[in-house]
């Protein structure tokens, strides 16, 4: 069964940085399209970022472009999200997800989420 | 950017009812639309990819259709286990965008 374990969340002050990690197992990570999706408490889903297996395609939500950077280390089966200049509105559960179909890039499998709280 | 407008925001239906949720896009695209179900306190699960392709393990009562600017998720016979919030996602063009969600309640 696919395992996606996100970590690195916590309480951080506005303007500071945080790096999320996602450790993947039980699938071929270096062939997978990976994503970050977030959800503020009690609110809807918001797509954050996507990265293909080789980094040839990367996308960001308008709300995070220029502040967040997605990356991956295929040798370590790990996905990352570097979050800079954090704002209160970045407070959310951050889910690490992967595409599960070869013919479609949308998120298919989801991890448990890590909570990021931006507050002074 | 493609904006996704989902309706209704809430619906209440009886067991066995046919339920329809709609997502309208601010501009046309073809097939790169997915539907997700999120139960309270849980991570979302994918129901439909490529507008109408049922994902593995998803009950056949879930059906997706549409193209262009209007996409629909239909639950052909509502079951108690379908109590959840449903979201559409367009992944045709970056930035990808979710609809606002539809909360399905059982009467």
PDB file of N, CA and C in Angstrom, chain A residues 33 35 37 39 43-47 50-52 57-62 65 95 99-101 103-112, chain B residues 1 3 32-36 38 41-50 53-56 87 89 91 94-101:
ATOM      1  N   UNK A  33       4.316  11.468 -10.453  1.00  0.00           N
ATOM      2  CA  UNK A  33       4.018  12.892 -10.346  1.00  0.00           C
ATOM      3  C   UNK A  33       3.558  13.148  -8.910  1.00  0.00           C
ATOM      4  N   UNK A  35       2.498  15.969  -5.611  1.00  0.00           N
ATOM      5  CA  UNK A  35       1.785  17.216  -5.394  1.00  0.00           C
ATOM      6  C   UNK A  35       1.738  17.572  -3.910  1.00  0.00           C
ATOM      7  N   UNK A  37      -1.151  19.634  -1.615  1.00  0.00           N
ATOM      8  CA  UNK A  37      -2.492  20.218  -1.553  1.00  0.00           C
ATOM      9  C   UNK A  37      -2.727  20.626  -0.104  1.00  0.00           C
ATOM     10  N   UNK A  39      -5.361  22.508   3.028  1.00  0.00           N
ATOM     11  CA  UNK A  39      -6.737  22.738   3.463  1.00  0.00           C
ATOM     12  C   UNK A  39      -6.709  23.475   4.785  1.00  0.00           C
ATOM     13  N   UNK A  43     -12.145  24.613   5.931  1.00  0.00           N
ATOM     14  CA  UNK A  43     -12.301  25.188   4.591  1.00  0.00           C
ATOM     15  C   UNK A  43     -12.107  24.135   3.502  1.00  0.00           C
ATOM     16  N   UNK A  44     -12.158  24.574   2.252  1.00  0.00           N
ATOM     17  CA  UNK A  44     -12.033  23.668   1.130  1.00  0.00           C
ATOM     18  C   UNK A  44     -10.594  23.349   0.760  1.00  0.00           C
ATOM     19  N   UNK A  45     -10.454  22.511  -0.252  1.00  0.00           N
ATOM     20  CA  UNK A  45      -9.143  22.104  -0.727  1.00  0.00           C
ATOM     21  C   UNK A  45      -8.527  23.177  -1.614  1.00  0.00           C
ATOM     22  N   UNK A  46      -7.214  23.349  -1.503  1.00  0.00           N
ATOM     23  CA  UNK A  46      -6.487  24.269  -2.370  1.00  0.00           C
ATOM     24  C   UNK A  46      -5.251  23.574  -2.903  1.00  0.00           C
ATOM     25  N   UNK A  47      -5.159  23.418  -4.211  1.00  0.00           N
ATOM     26  CA  UNK A  47      -3.950  22.890  -4.822  1.00  0.00           C
ATOM     27  C   UNK A  47      -2.813  23.873  -4.607  1.00  0.00           C
ATOM     28  N   UNK A  50       2.748  21.110  -7.987  1.00  0.00           N
ATOM     29  CA  UNK A  50       2.947  19.809  -8.631  1.00  0.00           C
ATOM     30  C   UNK A  50       4.333  19.745  -9.234  1.00  0.00           C
ATOM     31  N   UNK A  51       4.931  18.574  -9.183  1.00  0.00           N
ATOM     32  CA  UNK A  51       6.229  18.359  -9.817  1.00  0.00           C
ATOM     33  C   UNK A  51       6.260  16.979 -10.448  1.00  0.00           C
ATOM     34  N   UNK A  52       6.673  16.905 -11.703  1.00  0.00           N
ATOM     35  CA  UNK A  52       6.801  15.621 -12.362  1.00  0.00           C
ATOM     36  C   UNK A  52       8.039  14.875 -11.875  1.00  0.00           C
ATOM     37  N   UNK A  57       8.137  19.478 -15.428  1.00  0.00           N
ATOM     38  CA  UNK A  57       6.906  20.265 -15.308  1.00  0.00           C
ATOM     39  C   UNK A  57       6.676  20.570 -13.832  1.00  0.00           C
ATOM     40  N   UNK A  58       6.602  21.857 -13.519  1.00  0.00           N
ATOM     41  CA  UNK A  58       6.364  22.315 -12.146  1.00  0.00           C
ATOM     42  C   UNK A  58       5.325  23.415 -12.201  1.00  0.00           C
ATOM     43  N   UNK A  59       4.370  23.349 -11.294  1.00  0.00           N
ATOM     44  CA  UNK A  59       3.352  24.384 -11.229  1.00  0.00           C
ATOM     45  C   UNK A  59       3.105  24.831  -9.804  1.00  0.00           C
ATOM     46  N   UNK A  60       2.652  26.081  -9.655  1.00  0.00           N
ATOM     47  CA  UNK A  60       2.357  26.653  -8.349  1.00  0.00           C
ATOM     48  C   UNK A  60       1.025  27.396  -8.387  1.00  0.00           C
ATOM     49  N   UNK A  61       0.346  27.388  -7.257  1.00  0.00           N
ATOM     50  CA  UNK A  61      -0.826  28.239  -7.101  1.00  0.00           C
ATOM     51  C   UNK A  61      -0.378  29.697  -7.094  1.00  0.00           C
ATOM     52  N   UNK A  62      -1.259  30.580  -7.557  1.00  0.00           N
ATOM     53  CA  UNK A  62      -0.933  32.015  -7.566  1.00  0.00           C
ATOM     54  C   UNK A  62      -0.607  32.508  -6.162  1.00  0.00           C
ATOM     55  N   UNK A  65       3.141  31.302  -5.412  1.00  0.00           N
ATOM     56  CA  UNK A  65       4.227  31.451  -6.379  1.00  0.00           C
ATOM     57  C   UNK A  65       5.176  32.561  -5.940  1.00  0.00           C
ATOM     58  N   UNK A  95      -1.161  18.385   2.602  1.00  0.00           N
ATOM     59  CA  UNK A  95      -1.163  16.984   2.201  1.00  0.00           C
ATOM     60  C   UNK A  95      -0.144  16.740   1.088  1.00  0.00           C
ATOM     61  N   UNK A  99       0.086  11.053  -8.000  1.00  0.00           N
ATOM     62  CA  UNK A  99      -0.786  10.547  -9.064  1.00  0.00           C
ATOM     63  C   UNK A  99      -0.727   9.027  -9.047  1.00  0.00           C
ATOM     64  N   UNK A 100      -1.844   8.408  -9.335  1.00  0.00           N
ATOM     65  CA  UNK A 100      -1.896   6.949  -9.279  1.00  0.00           C
ATOM     66  C   UNK A 100      -2.207   6.308 -10.630  1.00  0.00           C
ATOM     67  N   UNK A 101      -2.461   7.147 -11.618  1.00  0.00           N
ATOM     68  CA  UNK A 101      -2.782   6.605 -12.934  1.00  0.00           C
ATOM     69  C   UNK A 101      -1.723   7.046 -13.936  1.00  0.00           C
ATOM     70  N   UNK A 103      -2.277   7.496 -16.978  1.00  0.00           N
ATOM     71  CA  UNK A 103      -2.874   8.305 -18.037  1.00  0.00           C
ATOM     72  C   UNK A 103      -3.454   9.615 -17.507  1.00  0.00           C
ATOM     73  N   UNK A 104      -3.155   9.948 -16.239  1.00  0.00           N
ATOM     74  CA  UNK A 104      -3.761  11.139 -15.659  1.00  0.00           C
ATOM     75  C   UNK A 104      -2.915  11.637 -14.499  1.00  0.00           C
ATOM     76  N   UNK A 105      -2.632  12.921 -14.470  1.00  0.00           N
ATOM     77  CA  UNK A 105      -1.706  13.451 -13.465  1.00  0.00           C
ATOM     78  C   UNK A 105      -2.363  13.861 -12.156  1.00  0.00           C
ATOM     79  N   UNK A 106      -3.662  13.823 -12.076  1.00  0.00           N
ATOM     80  CA  UNK A 106      -4.303  14.330 -10.870  1.00  0.00           C
ATOM     81  C   UNK A 106      -3.941  13.499  -9.648  1.00  0.00           C
ATOM     82  N   UNK A 107      -3.968  14.116  -8.445  1.00  0.00           N
ATOM     83  CA  UNK A 107      -3.666  13.364  -7.218  1.00  0.00           C
ATOM     84  C   UNK A 107      -4.591  12.167  -7.052  1.00  0.00           C
ATOM     85  N   UNK A 108      -4.002  11.034  -6.661  1.00  0.00           N
ATOM     86  CA  UNK A 108      -4.807   9.835  -6.466  1.00  0.00           C
ATOM     87  C   UNK A 108      -4.679   9.295  -5.052  1.00  0.00           C
ATOM     88  N   UNK A 109      -3.451   9.263  -4.538  1.00  0.00           N
ATOM     89  CA  UNK A 109      -3.208   8.776  -3.184  1.00  0.00           C
ATOM     90  C   UNK A 109      -2.765   9.947  -2.317  1.00  0.00           C
ATOM     91  N   UNK A 110      -3.271   9.963  -1.092  1.00  0.00           N
ATOM     92  CA  UNK A 110      -3.022  11.091  -0.188  1.00  0.00           C
ATOM     93  C   UNK A 110      -2.396  10.586   1.110  1.00  0.00           C
ATOM     94  N   UNK A 111      -1.489  11.387   1.654  1.00  0.00           N
ATOM     95  CA  UNK A 111      -0.956  11.114   2.977  1.00  0.00           C
ATOM     96  C   UNK A 111      -1.873  11.683   4.047  1.00  0.00           C
ATOM     97  N   UNK A 112      -1.381  11.690   5.273  1.00  0.00           N
ATOM     98  CA  UNK A 112      -2.231  12.076   6.407  1.00  0.00           C
ATOM     99  C   UNK A 112      -2.254  13.580   6.658  1.00  0.00           C
TER     100      UNK A 112
ATOM    101  N   UNK B   1      -6.053  32.191 -15.498  1.00  0.00           N
ATOM    102  CA  UNK B   1      -6.356  31.060 -14.636  1.00  0.00           C
ATOM    103  C   UNK B   1      -7.788  30.572 -14.897  1.00  0.00           C
ATOM    104  N   UNK B   3     -11.100  29.351 -13.367  1.00  0.00           N
ATOM    105  CA  UNK B   3     -11.867  29.329 -12.117  1.00  0.00           C
ATOM    106  C   UNK B   3     -12.937  28.255 -12.220  1.00  0.00           C
ATOM    107  N   UNK B  32      -9.395  17.082 -18.539  1.00  0.00           N
ATOM    108  CA  UNK B  32      -8.586  17.001 -17.322  1.00  0.00           C
ATOM    109  C   UNK B  32      -9.339  17.565 -16.121  1.00  0.00           C
ATOM    110  N   UNK B  33     -10.338  16.791 -15.715  1.00  0.00           N
ATOM    111  CA  UNK B  33     -11.128  17.152 -14.553  1.00  0.00           C
ATOM    112  C   UNK B  33     -11.309  15.916 -13.680  1.00  0.00           C
ATOM    113  N   UNK B  34     -11.156  16.094 -12.370  1.00  0.00           N
ATOM    114  CA  UNK B  34     -11.303  14.996 -11.423  1.00  0.00           C
ATOM    115  C   UNK B  34     -12.333  15.369 -10.355  1.00  0.00           C
ATOM    116  N   UNK B  35     -12.886  14.344  -9.737  1.00  0.00           N
ATOM    117  CA  UNK B  35     -13.822  14.515  -8.624  1.00  0.00           C
ATOM    118  C   UNK B  35     -13.277  13.772  -7.412  1.00  0.00           C
ATOM    119  N   UNK B  36     -13.421  14.420  -6.249  1.00  0.00           N
ATOM    120  CA  UNK B  36     -12.936  13.865  -4.995  1.00  0.00           C
ATOM    121  C   UNK B  36     -14.051  13.850  -3.956  1.00  0.00           C
ATOM    122  N   UNK B  38     -14.493  13.763   0.263  1.00  0.00           N
ATOM    123  CA  UNK B  38     -13.812  13.905   1.538  1.00  0.00           C
ATOM    124  C   UNK B  38     -14.804  13.712   2.674  1.00  0.00           C
ATOM    125  N   UNK B  41     -12.955  14.570   8.785  1.00  0.00           N
ATOM    126  CA  UNK B  41     -11.741  14.159   9.481  1.00  0.00           C
ATOM    127  C   UNK B  41     -10.803  13.277   8.695  1.00  0.00           C
ATOM    128  N   UNK B  42     -11.089  13.080   7.414  1.00  0.00           N
ATOM    129  CA  UNK B  42     -10.271  12.199   6.580  1.00  0.00           C
ATOM    130  C   UNK B  42      -9.660  12.949   5.406  1.00  0.00           C
ATOM    131  N   UNK B  43      -8.608  12.373   4.838  1.00  0.00           N
ATOM    132  CA  UNK B  43      -8.053  12.914   3.603  1.00  0.00           C
ATOM    133  C   UNK B  43      -9.000  12.602   2.443  1.00  0.00           C
ATOM    134  N   UNK B  44      -8.969  13.409   1.409  1.00  0.00           N
ATOM    135  CA  UNK B  44      -9.823  13.139   0.235  1.00  0.00           C
ATOM    136  C   UNK B  44      -9.448  11.836  -0.458  1.00  0.00           C
ATOM    137  N   UNK B  45     -10.411  11.301  -1.192  1.00  0.00           N
ATOM    138  CA  UNK B  45     -10.152  10.155  -2.066  1.00  0.00           C
ATOM    139  C   UNK B  45     -10.673  10.500  -3.464  1.00  0.00           C
ATOM    140  N   UNK B  46      -9.992   9.994  -4.476  1.00  0.00           N
ATOM    141  CA  UNK B  46     -10.387  10.296  -5.845  1.00  0.00           C
ATOM    142  C   UNK B  46     -11.503   9.357  -6.274  1.00  0.00           C
ATOM    143  N   UNK B  47     -12.485   9.918  -6.958  1.00  0.00           N
ATOM    144  CA  UNK B  47     -13.602   9.135  -7.494  1.00  0.00           C
ATOM    145  C   UNK B  47     -13.501   8.970  -9.011  1.00  0.00           C
ATOM    146  N   UNK B  48     -13.278  10.093  -9.667  1.00  0.00           N
ATOM    147  CA  UNK B  48     -13.314  10.166 -11.127  1.00  0.00           C
ATOM    148  C   UNK B  48     -12.100  10.936 -11.609  1.00  0.00           C
ATOM    149  N   UNK B  49     -11.449  10.447 -12.660  1.00  0.00           N
ATOM    150  CA  UNK B  49     -10.387  11.180 -13.341  1.00  0.00           C
ATOM    151  C   UNK B  49     -10.761  11.340 -14.813  1.00  0.00           C
ATOM    152  N   UNK B  50     -10.112  12.262 -15.476  1.00  0.00           N
ATOM    153  CA  UNK B  50     -10.366  12.491 -16.902  1.00  0.00           C
ATOM    154  C   UNK B  50     -11.853  12.659 -17.182  1.00  0.00           C
ATOM    155  N   UNK B  53     -13.798   8.901 -16.113  1.00  0.00           N
ATOM    156  CA  UNK B  53     -13.172   7.604 -15.882  1.00  0.00           C
ATOM    157  C   UNK B  53     -13.169   7.264 -14.399  1.00  0.00           C
ATOM    158  N   UNK B  54     -13.892   6.211 -14.063  1.00  0.00           N
ATOM    159  CA  UNK B  54     -14.022   5.795 -12.670  1.00  0.00           C
ATOM    160  C   UNK B  54     -12.681   5.246 -12.170  1.00  0.00           C
ATOM    161  N   UNK B  55     -12.219   5.735 -11.028  1.00  0.00           N
ATOM    162  CA  UNK B  55     -10.961   5.241 -10.486  1.00  0.00           C
ATOM    163  C   UNK B  55     -11.155   3.875  -9.835  1.00  0.00           C
ATOM    164  N   UNK B  56     -10.070   3.177  -9.673  1.00  0.00           N
ATOM    165  CA  UNK B  56     -10.089   1.812  -9.167  1.00  0.00           C
ATOM    166  C   UNK B  56     -10.734   1.736  -7.782  1.00  0.00           C
ATOM    167  N   UNK B  87     -15.505  17.573  -4.197  1.00  0.00           N
ATOM    168  CA  UNK B  87     -14.785  18.645  -4.867  1.00  0.00           C
ATOM    169  C   UNK B  87     -14.437  18.242  -6.295  1.00  0.00           C
ATOM    170  N   UNK B  89     -11.727  19.197  -9.456  1.00  0.00           N
ATOM    171  CA  UNK B  89     -10.387  19.746  -9.661  1.00  0.00           C
ATOM    172  C   UNK B  89     -10.103  19.795 -11.160  1.00  0.00           C
ATOM    173  N   UNK B  91      -7.227  20.084 -13.840  1.00  0.00           N
ATOM    174  CA  UNK B  91      -5.780  19.957 -13.939  1.00  0.00           C
ATOM    175  C   UNK B  91      -5.363  20.034 -15.407  1.00  0.00           C
ATOM    176  N   UNK B  94      -1.945  24.915 -15.403  1.00  0.00           N
ATOM    177  CA  UNK B  94      -1.484  25.539 -14.166  1.00  0.00           C
ATOM    178  C   UNK B  94      -1.945  26.996 -14.132  1.00  0.00           C
ATOM    179  N   UNK B  95      -2.345  27.512 -12.983  1.00  0.00           N
ATOM    180  CA  UNK B  95      -2.511  26.798 -11.725  1.00  0.00           C
ATOM    181  C   UNK B  95      -3.782  25.948 -11.699  1.00  0.00           C
ATOM    182  N   UNK B  96      -3.641  24.701 -11.235  1.00  0.00           N
ATOM    183  CA  UNK B  96      -4.800  23.848 -11.067  1.00  0.00           C
ATOM    184  C   UNK B  96      -5.727  24.478 -10.023  1.00  0.00           C
ATOM    185  N   UNK B  97      -7.015  24.202 -10.130  1.00  0.00           N
ATOM    186  CA  UNK B  97      -7.971  24.805  -9.218  1.00  0.00           C
ATOM    187  C   UNK B  97      -9.080  23.846  -8.836  1.00  0.00           C
ATOM    188  N   UNK B  98      -9.404  23.862  -7.557  1.00  0.00           N
ATOM    189  CA  UNK B  98     -10.531  23.100  -7.025  1.00  0.00           C
ATOM    190  C   UNK B  98     -11.797  23.953  -7.035  1.00  0.00           C
ATOM    191  N   UNK B  99     -12.929  23.279  -7.134  1.00  0.00           N
ATOM    192  CA  UNK B  99     -14.189  23.935  -6.841  1.00  0.00           C
ATOM    193  C   UNK B  99     -14.316  24.157  -5.335  1.00  0.00           C
ATOM    194  N   UNK B 100     -15.343  24.899  -4.936  1.00  0.00           N
ATOM    195  CA  UNK B 100     -15.488  25.286  -3.537  1.00  0.00           C
ATOM    196  C   UNK B 100     -16.006  24.157  -2.655  1.00  0.00           C
ATOM    197  N   UNK B 101     -16.523  23.103  -3.275  1.00  0.00           N
ATOM    198  CA  UNK B 101     -17.018  21.957  -2.517  1.00  0.00           C
ATOM    199  C   UNK B 101     -18.529  21.918  -2.416  1.00  0.00           C
TER     200      UNK B 101
END
